Tab-separated table of C-alpha atoms in Angstrom:
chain	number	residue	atom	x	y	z
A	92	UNK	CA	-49.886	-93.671	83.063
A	93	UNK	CA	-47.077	-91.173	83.073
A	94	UNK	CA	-47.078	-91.377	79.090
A	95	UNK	CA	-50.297	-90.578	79.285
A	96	UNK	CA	-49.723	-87.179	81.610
A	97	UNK	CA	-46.572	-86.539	79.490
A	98	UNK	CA	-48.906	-86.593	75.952
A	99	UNK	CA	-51.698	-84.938	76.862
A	100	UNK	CA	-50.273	-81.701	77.431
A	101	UNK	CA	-47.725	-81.726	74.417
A	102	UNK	CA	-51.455	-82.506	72.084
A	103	UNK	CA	-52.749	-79.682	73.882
A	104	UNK	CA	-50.051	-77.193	73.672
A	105	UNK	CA	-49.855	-78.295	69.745
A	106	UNK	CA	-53.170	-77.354	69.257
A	107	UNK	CA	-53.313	-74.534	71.132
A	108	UNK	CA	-50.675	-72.797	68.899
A	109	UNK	CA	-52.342	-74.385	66.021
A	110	UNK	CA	-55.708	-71.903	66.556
A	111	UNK	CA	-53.835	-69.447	67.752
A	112	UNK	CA	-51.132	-68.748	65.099
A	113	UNK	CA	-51.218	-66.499	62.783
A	114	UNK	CA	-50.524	-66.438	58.880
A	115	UNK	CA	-47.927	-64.565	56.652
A	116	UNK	CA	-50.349	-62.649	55.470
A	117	UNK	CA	-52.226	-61.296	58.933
A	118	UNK	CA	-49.225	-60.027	59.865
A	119	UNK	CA	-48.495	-58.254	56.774
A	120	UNK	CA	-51.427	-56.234	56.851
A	121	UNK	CA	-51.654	-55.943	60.480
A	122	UNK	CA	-47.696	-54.096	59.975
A	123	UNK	CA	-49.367	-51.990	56.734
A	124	UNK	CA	-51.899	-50.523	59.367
A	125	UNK	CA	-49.591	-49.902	62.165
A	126	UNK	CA	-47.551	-48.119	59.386
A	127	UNK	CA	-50.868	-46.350	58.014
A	128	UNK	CA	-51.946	-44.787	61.643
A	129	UNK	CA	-48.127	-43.726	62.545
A	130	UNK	CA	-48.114	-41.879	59.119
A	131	UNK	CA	-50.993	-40.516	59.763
A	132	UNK	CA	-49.470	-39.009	63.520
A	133	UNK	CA	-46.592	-37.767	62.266
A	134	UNK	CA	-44.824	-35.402	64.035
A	135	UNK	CA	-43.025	-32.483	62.313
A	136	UNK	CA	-39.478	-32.099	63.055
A	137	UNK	CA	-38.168	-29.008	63.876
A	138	UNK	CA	-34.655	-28.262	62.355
A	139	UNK	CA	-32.217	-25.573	62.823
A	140	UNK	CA	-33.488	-24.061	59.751
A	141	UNK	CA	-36.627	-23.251	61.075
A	142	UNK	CA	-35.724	-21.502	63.897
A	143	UNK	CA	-34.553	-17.951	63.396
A	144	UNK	CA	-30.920	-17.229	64.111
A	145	UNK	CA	-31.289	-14.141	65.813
A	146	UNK	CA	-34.293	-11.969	67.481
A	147	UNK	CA	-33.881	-9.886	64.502
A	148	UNK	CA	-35.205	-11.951	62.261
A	149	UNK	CA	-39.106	-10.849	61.326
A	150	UNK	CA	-42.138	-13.507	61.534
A	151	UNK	CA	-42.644	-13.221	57.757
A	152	UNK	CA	-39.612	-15.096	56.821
A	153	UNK	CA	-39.862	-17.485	60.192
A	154	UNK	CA	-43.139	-18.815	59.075
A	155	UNK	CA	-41.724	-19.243	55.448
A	156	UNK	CA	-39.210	-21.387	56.634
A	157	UNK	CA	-36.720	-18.873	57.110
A	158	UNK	CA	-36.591	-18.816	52.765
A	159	UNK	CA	-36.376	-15.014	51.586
A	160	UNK	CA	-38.323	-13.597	48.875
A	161	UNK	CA	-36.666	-15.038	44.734
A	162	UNK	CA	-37.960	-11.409	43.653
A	163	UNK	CA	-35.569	-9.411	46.312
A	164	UNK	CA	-32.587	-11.815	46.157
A	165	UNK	CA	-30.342	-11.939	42.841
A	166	UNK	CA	-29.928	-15.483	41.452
A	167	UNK	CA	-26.211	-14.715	40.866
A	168	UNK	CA	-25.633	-14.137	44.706
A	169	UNK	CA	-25.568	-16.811	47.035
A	170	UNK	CA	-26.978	-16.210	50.388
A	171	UNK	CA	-24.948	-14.627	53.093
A	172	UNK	CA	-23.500	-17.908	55.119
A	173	UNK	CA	-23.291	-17.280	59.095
A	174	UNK	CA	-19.807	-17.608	60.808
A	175	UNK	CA	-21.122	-20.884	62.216
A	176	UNK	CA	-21.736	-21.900	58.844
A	177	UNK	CA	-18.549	-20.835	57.201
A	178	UNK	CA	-16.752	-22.201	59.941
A	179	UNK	CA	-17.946	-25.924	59.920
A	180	UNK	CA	-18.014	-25.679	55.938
A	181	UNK	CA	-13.784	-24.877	56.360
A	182	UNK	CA	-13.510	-27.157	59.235
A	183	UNK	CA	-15.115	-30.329	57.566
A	184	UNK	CA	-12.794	-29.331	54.594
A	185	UNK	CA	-9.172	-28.941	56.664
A	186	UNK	CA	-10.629	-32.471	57.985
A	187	UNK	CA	-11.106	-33.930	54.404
A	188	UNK	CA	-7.940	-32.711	53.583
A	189	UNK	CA	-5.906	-34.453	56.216
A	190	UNK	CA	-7.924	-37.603	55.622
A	191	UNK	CA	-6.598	-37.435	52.181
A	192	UNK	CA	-3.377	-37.087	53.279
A	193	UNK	CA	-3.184	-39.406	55.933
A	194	UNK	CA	-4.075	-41.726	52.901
A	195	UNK	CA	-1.358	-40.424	50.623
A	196	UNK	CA	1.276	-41.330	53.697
A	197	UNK	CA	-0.309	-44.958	54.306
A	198	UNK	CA	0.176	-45.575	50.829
A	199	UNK	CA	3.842	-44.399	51.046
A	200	UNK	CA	4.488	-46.573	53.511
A	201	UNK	CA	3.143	-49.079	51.747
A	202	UNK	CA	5.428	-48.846	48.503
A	203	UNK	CA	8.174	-51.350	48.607
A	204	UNK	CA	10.433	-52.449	45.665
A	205	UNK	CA	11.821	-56.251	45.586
A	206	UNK	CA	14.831	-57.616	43.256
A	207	UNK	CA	12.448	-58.609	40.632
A	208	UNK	CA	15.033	-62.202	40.341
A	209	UNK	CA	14.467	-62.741	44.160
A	210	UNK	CA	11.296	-63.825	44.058
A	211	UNK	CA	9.016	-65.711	41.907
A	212	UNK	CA	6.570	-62.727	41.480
A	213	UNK	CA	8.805	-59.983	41.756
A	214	UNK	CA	8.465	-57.858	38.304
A	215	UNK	CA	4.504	-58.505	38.596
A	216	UNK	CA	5.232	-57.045	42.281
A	217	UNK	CA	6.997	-54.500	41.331
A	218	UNK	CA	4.452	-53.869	38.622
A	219	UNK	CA	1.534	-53.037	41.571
A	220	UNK	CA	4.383	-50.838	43.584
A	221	UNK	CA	4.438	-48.635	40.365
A	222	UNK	CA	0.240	-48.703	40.265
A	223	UNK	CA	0.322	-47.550	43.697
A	224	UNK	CA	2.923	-44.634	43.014
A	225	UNK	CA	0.656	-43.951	40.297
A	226	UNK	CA	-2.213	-43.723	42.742
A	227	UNK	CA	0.026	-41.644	45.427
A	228	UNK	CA	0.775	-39.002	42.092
A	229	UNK	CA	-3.178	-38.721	41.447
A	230	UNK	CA	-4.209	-38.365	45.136
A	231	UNK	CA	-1.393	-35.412	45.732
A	232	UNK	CA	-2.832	-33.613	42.740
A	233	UNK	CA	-6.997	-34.220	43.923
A	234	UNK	CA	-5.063	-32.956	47.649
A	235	UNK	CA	-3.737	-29.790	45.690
A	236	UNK	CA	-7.317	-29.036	44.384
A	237	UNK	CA	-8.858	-29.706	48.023
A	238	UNK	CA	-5.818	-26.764	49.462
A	239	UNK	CA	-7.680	-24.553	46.392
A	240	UNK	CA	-10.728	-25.540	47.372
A	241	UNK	CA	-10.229	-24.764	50.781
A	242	UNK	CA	-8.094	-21.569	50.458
A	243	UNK	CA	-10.916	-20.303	48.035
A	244	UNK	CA	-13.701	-21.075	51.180
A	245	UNK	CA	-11.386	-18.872	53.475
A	246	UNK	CA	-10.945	-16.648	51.014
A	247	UNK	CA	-15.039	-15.969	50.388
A	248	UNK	CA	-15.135	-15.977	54.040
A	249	UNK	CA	-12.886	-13.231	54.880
A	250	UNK	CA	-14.495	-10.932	52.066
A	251	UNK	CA	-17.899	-11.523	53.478
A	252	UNK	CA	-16.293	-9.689	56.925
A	253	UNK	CA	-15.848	-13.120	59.021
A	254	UNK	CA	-13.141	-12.636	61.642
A	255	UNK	CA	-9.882	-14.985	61.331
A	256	UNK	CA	-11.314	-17.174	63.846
A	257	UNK	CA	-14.014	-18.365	61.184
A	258	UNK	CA	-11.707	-18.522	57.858
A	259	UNK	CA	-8.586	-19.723	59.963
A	260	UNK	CA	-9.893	-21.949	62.896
């Protein structure tokens, strides 16, 4: 009797799910709607770029995204970069640049010479020391064209009128 009570509900359960369940392919295409109607409700993000940075700013160029007219500006001349801009652009480099460095000291550190009849390895050791003082000599010379890069963005900054507190942060 309780084999009985302890079967019948397992049989039912099993074919329960069995109607119930759905294939591979049911849910595939029920996703590929989902994704159809949320496509078709997108929202638009609004960015920075589309809002004007100051009051000044006419309606013309707000509803064209804030892009100026190709006709009036020269191709040779960049746009004018806010401070804000110029600031984060000379920030994010100073921050590259003392990534690159911190890099150049790890591998320093790293750099260490054995009595190449000590050990069984040592002139194939020694061998990889030299590959990383290789490496140290070709990241100090990419870390002396980031310093030109970045002098040049301070540089560019100051001549468009940005105060020392943009170009030298």
């Amino acid at each position: 009797m309780r084999r009985v009570l302890l079967i019948v509900p397992i049989a039912l359960s099993a074919l329960v799910g069995a109607t119930y369940g759905q294939t591979l392919g049911e849910v595939a295409r029920q996703a590929r709607q989902k994704e159809k109607v949320r496509a078709k409700t997108a929202k638009k993000v609004i960015t920075n770029e589309d809002i004007p940075e100051s009051p000044a700013s006419t309606p013309a160029q707000h509803e064209t995204g804030g892009k100026t007219d190709p006709v009036a500006a020269s191709a040779d001349s960049p746009a004018p970069r806010s401070a804000l801009q110029w600031r984060d652009m000379i920030l994010a480099q100073k921050d590259h640049i003392e990534t690159m460095r911190a890099q150049i000291n790890k591998l320093n550190a790293s750099i260490h010479f054995v009595t190449a009849n000590a050990y069984v390895n040592g002139a194939e050791y020694n061998q990889y020391q030299v590959r990383k003082q290789q490496d140290v000599k070709n990241l100090q010379k990419q870390l002396e064209e980031e310093w030109k890069k970045l002098s040049d963005m301070q540089e560019a900054a100051r001549k468009e009128g940005m105060g020392a507190a943009v170009y030298d942060p």
